[in-house]
PDB file of N, CA and C in Angstrom:
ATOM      1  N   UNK A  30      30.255  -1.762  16.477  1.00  0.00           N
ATOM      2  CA  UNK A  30      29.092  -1.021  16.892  1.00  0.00           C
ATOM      3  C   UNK A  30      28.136  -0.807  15.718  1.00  0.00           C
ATOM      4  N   UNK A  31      28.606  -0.543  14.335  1.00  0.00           N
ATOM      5  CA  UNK A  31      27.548   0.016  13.194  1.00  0.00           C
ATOM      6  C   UNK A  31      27.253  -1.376  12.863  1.00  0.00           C
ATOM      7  N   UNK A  32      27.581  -2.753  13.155  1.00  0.00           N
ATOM      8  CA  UNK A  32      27.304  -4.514  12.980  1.00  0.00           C
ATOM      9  C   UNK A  32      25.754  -4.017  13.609  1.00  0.00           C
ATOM     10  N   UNK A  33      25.776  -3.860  14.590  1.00  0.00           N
ATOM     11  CA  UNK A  33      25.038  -4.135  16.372  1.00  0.00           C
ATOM     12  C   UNK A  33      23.755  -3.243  15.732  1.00  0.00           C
ATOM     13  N   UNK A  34      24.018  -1.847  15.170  1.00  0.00           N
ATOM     14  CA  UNK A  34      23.071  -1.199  14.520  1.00  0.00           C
ATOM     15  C   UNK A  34      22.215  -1.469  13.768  1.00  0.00           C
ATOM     16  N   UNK A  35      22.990  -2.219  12.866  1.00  0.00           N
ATOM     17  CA  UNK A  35      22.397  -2.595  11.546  1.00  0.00           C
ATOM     18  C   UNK A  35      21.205  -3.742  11.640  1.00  0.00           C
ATOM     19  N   UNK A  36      22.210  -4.298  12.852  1.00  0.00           N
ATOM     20  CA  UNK A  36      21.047  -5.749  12.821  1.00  0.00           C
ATOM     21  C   UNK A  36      20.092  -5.640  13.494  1.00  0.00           C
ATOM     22  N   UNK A  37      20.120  -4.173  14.607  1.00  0.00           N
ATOM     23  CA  UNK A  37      19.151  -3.856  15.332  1.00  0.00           C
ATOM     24  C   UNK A  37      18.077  -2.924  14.558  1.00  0.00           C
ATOM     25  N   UNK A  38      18.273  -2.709  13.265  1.00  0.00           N
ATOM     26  CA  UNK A  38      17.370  -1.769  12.519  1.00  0.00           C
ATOM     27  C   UNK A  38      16.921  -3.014  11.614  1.00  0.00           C
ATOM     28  N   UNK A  39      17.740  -3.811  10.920  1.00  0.00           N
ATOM     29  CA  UNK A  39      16.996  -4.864  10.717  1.00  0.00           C
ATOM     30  C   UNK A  39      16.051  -5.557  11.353  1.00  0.00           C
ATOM     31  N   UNK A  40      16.154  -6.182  12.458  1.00  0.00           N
ATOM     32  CA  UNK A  40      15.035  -6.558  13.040  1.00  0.00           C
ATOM     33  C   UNK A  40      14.132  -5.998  13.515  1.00  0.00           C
ATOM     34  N   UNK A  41      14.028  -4.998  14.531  1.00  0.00           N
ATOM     35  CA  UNK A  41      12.727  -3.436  14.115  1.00  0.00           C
ATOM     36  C   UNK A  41      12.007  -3.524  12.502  1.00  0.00           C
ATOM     37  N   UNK A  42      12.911  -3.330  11.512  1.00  0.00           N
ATOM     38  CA  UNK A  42      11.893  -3.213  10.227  1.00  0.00           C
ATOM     39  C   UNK A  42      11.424  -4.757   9.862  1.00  0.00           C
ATOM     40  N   UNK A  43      11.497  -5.563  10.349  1.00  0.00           N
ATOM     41  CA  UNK A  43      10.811  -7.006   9.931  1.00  0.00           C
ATOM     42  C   UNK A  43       9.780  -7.062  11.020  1.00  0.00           C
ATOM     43  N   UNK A  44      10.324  -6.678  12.371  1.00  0.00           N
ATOM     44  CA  UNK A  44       9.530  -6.706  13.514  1.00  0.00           C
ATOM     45  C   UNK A  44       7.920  -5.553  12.263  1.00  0.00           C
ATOM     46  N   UNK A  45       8.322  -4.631  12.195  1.00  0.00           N
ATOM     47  CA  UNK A  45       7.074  -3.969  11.711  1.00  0.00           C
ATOM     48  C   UNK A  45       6.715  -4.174  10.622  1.00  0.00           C
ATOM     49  N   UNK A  46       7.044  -4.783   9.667  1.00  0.00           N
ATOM     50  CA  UNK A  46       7.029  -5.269   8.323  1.00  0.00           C
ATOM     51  C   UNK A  46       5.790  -7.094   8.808  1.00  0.00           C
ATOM     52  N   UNK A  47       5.929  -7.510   9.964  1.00  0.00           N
ATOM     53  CA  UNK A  47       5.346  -8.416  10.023  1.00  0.00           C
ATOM     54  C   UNK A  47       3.814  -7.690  10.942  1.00  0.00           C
ATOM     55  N   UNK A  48       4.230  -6.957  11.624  1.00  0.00           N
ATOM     56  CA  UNK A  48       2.951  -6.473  12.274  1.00  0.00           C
ATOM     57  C   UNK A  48       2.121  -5.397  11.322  1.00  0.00           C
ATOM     58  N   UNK A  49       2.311  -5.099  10.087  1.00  0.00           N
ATOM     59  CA  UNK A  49       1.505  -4.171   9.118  1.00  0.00           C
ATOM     60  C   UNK A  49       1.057  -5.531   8.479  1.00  0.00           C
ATOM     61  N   UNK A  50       1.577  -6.748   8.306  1.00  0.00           N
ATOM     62  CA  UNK A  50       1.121  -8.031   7.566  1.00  0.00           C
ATOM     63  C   UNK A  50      -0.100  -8.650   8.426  1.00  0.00           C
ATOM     64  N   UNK A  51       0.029  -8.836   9.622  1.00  0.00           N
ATOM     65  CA  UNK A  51      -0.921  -9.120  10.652  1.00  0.00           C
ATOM     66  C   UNK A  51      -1.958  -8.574  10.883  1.00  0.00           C
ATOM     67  N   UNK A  52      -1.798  -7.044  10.719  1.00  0.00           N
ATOM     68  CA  UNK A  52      -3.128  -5.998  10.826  1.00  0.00           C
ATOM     69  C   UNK A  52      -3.810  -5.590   9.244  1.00  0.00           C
ATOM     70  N   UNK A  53      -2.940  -6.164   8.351  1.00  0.00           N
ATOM     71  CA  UNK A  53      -3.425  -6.226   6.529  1.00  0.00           C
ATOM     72  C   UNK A  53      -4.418  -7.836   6.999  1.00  0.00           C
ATOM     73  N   UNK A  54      -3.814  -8.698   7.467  1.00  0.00           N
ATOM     74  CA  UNK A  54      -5.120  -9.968   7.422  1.00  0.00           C
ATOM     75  C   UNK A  54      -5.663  -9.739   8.077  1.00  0.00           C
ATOM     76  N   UNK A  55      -5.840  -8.877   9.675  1.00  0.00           N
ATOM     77  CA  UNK A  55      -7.159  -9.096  10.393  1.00  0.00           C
ATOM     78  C   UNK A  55      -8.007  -8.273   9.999  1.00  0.00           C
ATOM     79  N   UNK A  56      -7.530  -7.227   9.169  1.00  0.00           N
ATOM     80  CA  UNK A  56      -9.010  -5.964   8.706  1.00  0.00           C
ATOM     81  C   UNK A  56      -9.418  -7.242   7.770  1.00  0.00           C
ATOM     82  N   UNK A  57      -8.915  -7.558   6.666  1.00  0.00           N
ATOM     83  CA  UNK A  57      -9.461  -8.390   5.610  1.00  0.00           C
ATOM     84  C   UNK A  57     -10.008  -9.441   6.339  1.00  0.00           C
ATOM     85  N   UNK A  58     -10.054 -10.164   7.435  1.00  0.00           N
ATOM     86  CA  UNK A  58     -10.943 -11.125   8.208  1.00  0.00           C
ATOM     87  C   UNK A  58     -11.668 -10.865   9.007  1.00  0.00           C
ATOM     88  N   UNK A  59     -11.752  -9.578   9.310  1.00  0.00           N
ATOM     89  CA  UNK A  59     -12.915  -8.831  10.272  1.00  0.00           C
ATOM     90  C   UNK A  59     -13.658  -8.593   8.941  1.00  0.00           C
ATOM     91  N   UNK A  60     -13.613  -7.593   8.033  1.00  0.00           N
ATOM     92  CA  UNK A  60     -14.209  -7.416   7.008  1.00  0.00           C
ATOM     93  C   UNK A  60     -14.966  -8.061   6.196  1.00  0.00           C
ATOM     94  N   UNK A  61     -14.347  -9.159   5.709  1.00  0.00           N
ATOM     95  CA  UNK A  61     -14.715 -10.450   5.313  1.00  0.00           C
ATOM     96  C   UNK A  61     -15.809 -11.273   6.162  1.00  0.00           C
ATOM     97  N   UNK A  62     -15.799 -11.064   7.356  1.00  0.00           N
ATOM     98  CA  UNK A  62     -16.566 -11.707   8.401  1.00  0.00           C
ATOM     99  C   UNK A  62     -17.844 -10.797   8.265  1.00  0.00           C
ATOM    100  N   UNK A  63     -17.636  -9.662   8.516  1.00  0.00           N
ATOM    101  CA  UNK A  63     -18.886  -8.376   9.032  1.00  0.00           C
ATOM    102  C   UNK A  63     -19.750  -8.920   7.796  1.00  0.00           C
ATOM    103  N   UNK A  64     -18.923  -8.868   6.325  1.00  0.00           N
ATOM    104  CA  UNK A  64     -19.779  -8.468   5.442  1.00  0.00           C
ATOM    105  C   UNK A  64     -19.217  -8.566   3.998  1.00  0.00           C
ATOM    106  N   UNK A  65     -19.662 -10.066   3.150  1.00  0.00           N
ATOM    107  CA  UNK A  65     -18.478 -10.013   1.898  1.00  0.00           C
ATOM    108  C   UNK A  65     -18.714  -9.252   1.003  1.00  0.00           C
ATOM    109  N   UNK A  66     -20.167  -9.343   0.653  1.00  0.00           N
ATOM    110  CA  UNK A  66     -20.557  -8.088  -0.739  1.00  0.00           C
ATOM    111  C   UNK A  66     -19.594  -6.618  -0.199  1.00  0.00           C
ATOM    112  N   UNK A  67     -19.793  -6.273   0.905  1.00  0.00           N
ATOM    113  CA  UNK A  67     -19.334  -4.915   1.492  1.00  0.00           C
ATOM    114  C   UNK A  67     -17.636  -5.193   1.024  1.00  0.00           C
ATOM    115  N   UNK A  68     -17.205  -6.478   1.597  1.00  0.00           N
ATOM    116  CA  UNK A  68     -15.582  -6.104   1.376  1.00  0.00           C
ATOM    117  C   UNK A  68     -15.353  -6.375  -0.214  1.00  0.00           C
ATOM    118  N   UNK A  69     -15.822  -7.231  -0.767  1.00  0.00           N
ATOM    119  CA  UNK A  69     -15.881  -6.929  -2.267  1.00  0.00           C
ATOM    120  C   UNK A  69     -16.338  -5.775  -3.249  1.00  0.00           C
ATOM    121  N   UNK A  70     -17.093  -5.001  -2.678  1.00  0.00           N
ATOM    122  CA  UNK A  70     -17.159  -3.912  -3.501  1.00  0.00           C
ATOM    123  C   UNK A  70     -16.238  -2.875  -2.821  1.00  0.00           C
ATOM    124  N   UNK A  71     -15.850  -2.950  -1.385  1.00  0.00           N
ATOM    125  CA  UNK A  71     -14.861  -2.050  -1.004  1.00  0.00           C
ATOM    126  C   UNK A  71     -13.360  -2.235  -1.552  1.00  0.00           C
ATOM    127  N   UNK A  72     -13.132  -3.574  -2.289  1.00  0.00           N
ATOM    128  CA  UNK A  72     -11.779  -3.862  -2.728  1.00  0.00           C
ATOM    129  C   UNK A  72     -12.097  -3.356  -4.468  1.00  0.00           C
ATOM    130  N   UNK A  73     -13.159  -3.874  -4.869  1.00  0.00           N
ATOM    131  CA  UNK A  73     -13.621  -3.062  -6.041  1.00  0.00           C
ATOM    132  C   UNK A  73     -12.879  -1.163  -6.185  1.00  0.00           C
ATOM    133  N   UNK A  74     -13.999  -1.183  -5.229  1.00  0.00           N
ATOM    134  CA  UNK A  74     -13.459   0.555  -5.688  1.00  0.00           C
ATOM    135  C   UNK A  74     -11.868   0.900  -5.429  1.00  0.00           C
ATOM    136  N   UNK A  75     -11.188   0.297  -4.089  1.00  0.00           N
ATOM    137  CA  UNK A  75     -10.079   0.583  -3.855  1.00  0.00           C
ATOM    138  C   UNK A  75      -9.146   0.481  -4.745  1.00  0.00           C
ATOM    139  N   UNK A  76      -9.411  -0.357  -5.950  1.00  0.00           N
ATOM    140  CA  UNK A  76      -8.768  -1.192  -6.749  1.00  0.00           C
ATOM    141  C   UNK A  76      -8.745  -0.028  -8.200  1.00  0.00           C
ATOM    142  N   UNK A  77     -10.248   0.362  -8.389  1.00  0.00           N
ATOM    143  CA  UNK A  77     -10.173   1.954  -9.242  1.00  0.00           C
ATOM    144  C   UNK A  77      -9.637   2.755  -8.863  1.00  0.00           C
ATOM    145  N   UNK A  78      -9.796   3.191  -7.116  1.00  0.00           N
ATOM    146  CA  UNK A  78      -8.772   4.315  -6.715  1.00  0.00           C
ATOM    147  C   UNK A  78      -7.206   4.102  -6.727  1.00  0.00           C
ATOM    148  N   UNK A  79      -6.588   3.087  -7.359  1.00  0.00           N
ATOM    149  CA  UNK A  79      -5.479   2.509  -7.272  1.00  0.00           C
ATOM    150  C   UNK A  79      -5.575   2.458  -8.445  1.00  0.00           C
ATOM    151  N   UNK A  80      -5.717   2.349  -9.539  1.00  0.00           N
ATOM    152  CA  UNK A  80      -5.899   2.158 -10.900  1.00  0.00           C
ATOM    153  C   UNK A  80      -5.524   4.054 -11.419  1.00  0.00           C
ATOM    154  N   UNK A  81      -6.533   4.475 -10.724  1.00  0.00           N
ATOM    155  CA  UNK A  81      -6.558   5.868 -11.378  1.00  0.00           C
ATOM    156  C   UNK A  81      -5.351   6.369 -10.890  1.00  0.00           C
ATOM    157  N   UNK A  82      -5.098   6.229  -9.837  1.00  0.00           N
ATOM    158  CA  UNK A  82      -3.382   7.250  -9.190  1.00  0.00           C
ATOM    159  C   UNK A  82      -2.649   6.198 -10.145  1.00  0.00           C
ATOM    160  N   UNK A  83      -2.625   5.404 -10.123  1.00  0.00           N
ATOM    161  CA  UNK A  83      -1.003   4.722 -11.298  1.00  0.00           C
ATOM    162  C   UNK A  83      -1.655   5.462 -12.656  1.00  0.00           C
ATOM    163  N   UNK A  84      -2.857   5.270 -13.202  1.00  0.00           N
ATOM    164  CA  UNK A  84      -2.892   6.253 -14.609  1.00  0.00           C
ATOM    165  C   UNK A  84      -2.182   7.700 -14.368  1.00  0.00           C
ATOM    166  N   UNK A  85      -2.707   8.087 -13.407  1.00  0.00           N
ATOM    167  CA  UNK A  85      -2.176   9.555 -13.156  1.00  0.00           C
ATOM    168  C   UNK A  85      -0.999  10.113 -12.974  1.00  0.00           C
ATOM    169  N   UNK A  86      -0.174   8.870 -12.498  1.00  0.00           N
ATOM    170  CA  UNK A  86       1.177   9.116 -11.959  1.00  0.00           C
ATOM    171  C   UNK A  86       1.998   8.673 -13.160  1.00  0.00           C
ATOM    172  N   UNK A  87       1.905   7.789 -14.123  1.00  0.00           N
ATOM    173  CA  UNK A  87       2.710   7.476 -15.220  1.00  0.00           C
ATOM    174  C   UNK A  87       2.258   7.740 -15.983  1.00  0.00           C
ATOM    175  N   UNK A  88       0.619   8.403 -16.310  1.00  0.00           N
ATOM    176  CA  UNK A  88       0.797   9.424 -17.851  1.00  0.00           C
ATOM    177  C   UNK A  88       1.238  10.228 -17.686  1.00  0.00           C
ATOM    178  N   UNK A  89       1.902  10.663 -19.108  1.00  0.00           N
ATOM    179  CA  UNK A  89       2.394  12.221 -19.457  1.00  0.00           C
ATOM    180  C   UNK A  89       2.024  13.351 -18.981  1.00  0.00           C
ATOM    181  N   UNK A  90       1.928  14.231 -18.439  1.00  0.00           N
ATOM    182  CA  UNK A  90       1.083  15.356 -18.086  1.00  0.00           C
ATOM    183  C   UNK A  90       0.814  16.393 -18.887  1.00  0.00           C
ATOM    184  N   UNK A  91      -0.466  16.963 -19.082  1.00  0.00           N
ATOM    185  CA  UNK A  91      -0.497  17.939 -20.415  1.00  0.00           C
ATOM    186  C   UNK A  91       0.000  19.280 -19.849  1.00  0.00           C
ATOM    187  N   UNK A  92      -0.058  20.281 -20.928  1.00  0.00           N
ATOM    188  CA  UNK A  92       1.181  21.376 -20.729  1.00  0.00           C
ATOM    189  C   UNK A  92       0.210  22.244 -19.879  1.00  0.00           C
ATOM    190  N   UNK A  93       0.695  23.209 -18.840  1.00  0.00           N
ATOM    191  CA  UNK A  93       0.175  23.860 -18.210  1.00  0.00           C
ATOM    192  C   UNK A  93      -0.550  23.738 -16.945  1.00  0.00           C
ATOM    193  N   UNK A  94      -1.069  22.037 -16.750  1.00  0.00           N
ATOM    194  CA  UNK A  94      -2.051  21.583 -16.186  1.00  0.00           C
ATOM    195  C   UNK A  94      -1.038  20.732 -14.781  1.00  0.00           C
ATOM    196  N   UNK A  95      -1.328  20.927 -13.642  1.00  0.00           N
ATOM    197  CA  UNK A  95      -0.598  20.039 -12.382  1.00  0.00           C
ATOM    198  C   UNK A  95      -1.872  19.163 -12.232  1.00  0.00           C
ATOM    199  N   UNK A  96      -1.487  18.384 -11.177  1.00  0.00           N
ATOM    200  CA  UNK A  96      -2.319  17.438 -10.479  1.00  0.00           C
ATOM    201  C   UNK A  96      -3.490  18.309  -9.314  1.00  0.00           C
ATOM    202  N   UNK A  97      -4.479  18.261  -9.430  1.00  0.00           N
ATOM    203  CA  UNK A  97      -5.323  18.920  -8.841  1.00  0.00           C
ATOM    204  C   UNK A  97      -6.224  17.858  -8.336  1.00  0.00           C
ATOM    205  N   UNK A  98      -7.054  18.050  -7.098  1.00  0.00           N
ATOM    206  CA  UNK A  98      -7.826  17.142  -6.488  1.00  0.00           C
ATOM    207  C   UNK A  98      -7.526  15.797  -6.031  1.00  0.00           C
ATOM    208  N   UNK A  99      -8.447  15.369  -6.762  1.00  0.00           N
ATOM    209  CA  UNK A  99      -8.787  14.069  -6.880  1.00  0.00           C
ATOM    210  C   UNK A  99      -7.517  13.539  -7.491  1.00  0.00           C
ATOM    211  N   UNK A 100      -7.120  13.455  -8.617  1.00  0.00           N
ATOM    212  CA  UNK A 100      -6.229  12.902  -9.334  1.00  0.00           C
ATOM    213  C   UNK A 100      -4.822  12.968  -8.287  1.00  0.00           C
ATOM    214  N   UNK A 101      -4.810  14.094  -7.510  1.00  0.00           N
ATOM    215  CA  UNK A 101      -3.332  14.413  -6.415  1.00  0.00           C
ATOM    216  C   UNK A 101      -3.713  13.275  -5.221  1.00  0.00           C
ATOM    217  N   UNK A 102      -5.049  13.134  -5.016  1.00  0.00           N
ATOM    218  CA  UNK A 102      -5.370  12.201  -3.588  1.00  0.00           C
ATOM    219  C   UNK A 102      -5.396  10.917  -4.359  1.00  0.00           C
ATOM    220  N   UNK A 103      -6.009  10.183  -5.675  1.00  0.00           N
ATOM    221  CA  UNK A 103      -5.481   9.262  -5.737  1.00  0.00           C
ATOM    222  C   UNK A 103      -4.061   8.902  -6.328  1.00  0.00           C
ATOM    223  N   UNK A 104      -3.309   9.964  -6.504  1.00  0.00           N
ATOM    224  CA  UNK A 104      -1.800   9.852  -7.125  1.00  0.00           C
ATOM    225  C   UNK A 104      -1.087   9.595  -5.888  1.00  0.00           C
ATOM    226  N   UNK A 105      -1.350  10.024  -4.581  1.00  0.00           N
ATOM    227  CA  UNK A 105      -0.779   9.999  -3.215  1.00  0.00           C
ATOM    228  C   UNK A 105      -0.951   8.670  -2.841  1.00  0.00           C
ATOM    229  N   UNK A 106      -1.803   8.222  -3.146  1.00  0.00           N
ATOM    230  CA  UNK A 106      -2.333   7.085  -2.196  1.00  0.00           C
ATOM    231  C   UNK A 106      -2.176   5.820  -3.534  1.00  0.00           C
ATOM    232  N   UNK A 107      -1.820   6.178  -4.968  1.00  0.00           N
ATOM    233  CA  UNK A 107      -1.098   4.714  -5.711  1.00  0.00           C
ATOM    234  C   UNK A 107       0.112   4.731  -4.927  1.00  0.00           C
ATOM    235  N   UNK A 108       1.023   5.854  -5.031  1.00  0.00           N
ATOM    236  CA  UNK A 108       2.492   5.952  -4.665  1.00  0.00           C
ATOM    237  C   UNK A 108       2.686   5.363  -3.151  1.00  0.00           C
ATOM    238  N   UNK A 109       1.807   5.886  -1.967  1.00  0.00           N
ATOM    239  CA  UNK A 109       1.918   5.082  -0.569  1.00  0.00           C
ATOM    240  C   UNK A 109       1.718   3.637  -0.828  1.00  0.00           C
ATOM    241  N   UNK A 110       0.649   3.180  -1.334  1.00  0.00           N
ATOM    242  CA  UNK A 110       0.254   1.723  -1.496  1.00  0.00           C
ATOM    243  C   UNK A 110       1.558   0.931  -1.831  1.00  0.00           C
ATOM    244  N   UNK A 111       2.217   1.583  -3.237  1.00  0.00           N
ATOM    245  CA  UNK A 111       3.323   0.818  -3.891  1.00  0.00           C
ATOM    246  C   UNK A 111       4.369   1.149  -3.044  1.00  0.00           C
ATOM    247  N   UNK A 112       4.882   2.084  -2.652  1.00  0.00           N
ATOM    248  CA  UNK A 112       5.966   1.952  -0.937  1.00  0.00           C
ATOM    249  C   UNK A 112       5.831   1.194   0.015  1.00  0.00           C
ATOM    250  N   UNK A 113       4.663   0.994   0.569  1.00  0.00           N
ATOM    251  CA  UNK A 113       4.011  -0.154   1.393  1.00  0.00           C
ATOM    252  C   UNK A 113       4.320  -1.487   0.368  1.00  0.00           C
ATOM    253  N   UNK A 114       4.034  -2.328  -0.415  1.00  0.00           N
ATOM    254  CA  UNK A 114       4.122  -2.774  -0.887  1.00  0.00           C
ATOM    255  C   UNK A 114       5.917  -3.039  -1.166  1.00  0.00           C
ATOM    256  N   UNK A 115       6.675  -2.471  -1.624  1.00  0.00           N
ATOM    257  CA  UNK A 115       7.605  -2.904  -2.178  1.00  0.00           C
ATOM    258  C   UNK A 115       8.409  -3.193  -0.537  1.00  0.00           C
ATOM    259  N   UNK A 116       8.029  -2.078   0.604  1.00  0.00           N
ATOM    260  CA  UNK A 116       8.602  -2.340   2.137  1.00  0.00           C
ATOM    261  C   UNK A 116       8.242  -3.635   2.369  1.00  0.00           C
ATOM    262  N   UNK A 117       7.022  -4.733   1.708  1.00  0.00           N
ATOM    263  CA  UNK A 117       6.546  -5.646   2.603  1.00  0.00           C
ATOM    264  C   UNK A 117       7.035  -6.718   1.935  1.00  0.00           C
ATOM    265  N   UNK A 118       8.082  -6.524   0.663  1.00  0.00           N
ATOM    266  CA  UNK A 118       8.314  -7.270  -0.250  1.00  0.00           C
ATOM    267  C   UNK A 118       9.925  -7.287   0.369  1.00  0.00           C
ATOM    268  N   UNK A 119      10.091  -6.669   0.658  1.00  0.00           N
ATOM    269  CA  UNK A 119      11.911  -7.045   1.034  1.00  0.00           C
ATOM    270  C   UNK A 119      11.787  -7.297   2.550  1.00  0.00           C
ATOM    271  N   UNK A 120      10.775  -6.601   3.760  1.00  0.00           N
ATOM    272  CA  UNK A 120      11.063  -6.921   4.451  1.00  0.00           C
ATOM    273  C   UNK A 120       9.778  -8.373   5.059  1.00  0.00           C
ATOM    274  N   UNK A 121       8.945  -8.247   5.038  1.00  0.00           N
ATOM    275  CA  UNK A 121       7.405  -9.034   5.099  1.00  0.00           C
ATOM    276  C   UNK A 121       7.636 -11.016   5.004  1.00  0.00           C
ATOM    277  N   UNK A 122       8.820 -10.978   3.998  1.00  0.00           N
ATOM    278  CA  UNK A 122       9.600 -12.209   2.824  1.00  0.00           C
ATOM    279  C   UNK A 122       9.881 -12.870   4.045  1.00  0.00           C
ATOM    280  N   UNK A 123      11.139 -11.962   5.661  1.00  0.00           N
ATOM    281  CA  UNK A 123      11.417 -13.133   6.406  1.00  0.00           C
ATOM    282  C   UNK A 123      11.122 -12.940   7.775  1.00  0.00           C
ATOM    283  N   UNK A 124       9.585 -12.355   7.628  1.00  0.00           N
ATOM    284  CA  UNK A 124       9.161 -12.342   8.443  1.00  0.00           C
ATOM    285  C   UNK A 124       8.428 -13.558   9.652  1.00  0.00           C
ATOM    286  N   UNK A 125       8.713 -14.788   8.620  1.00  0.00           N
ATOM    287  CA  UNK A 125       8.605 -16.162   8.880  1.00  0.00           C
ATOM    288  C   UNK A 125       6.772 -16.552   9.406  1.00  0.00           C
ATOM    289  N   UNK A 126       6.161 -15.780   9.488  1.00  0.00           N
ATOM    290  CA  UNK A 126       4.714 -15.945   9.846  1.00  0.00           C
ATOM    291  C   UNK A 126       3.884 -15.991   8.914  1.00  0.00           C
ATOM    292  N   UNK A 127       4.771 -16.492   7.508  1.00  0.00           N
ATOM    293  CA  UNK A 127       3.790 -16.342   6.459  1.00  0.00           C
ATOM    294  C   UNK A 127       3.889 -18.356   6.361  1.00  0.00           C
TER     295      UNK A 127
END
């Protein structure tokens, strides 16, 4: 029975591991389509707001001071990206639609 489980949670997480891959290329080909300057400067900035949460999240933190604002919304959203990411890397791999 925990065989039957396993392989049934396996395939659910590839099943969705391939449909977050499918809806990652059609925004980027709707996007790409609407408008490239637009999706290039929108991958631009996304790419600073992803830049700044990994600065934020692996520098040191000075004494006294937490994560406030901005630095907490892009520290949230390096850390989701790279969870997403490492999920699409173990499961995304045999998802066979690549």
């Amino acid at each position: 029975m925990e065989m039957v489980g396993e392989a049934v949670a396996e395939v659910i997480l590839t099943l969705l591991a391939c449909a977050l891959l499918a809806c990652l290329a059609l925004i980027a080909y709707l996007s790409w389509s609407f408008s490239p300057r637009l999706t290039v400067t929108g991958a631009g900035l996304l790419s600073l707001f992803l830049a700044h949460g990994a600065w934020r999240t692996f520098r040191d933190p000075t004494k006294g001071r937490s994560r406030r604002g901005l630095a907490a919304v892009t520290a949230a959203g390096f850390t989701l990206t790279a969870a997403t990411g490492v999920f699409l890397l173990f499961y995304g791999t045999g998802c066979g639609c690549l």
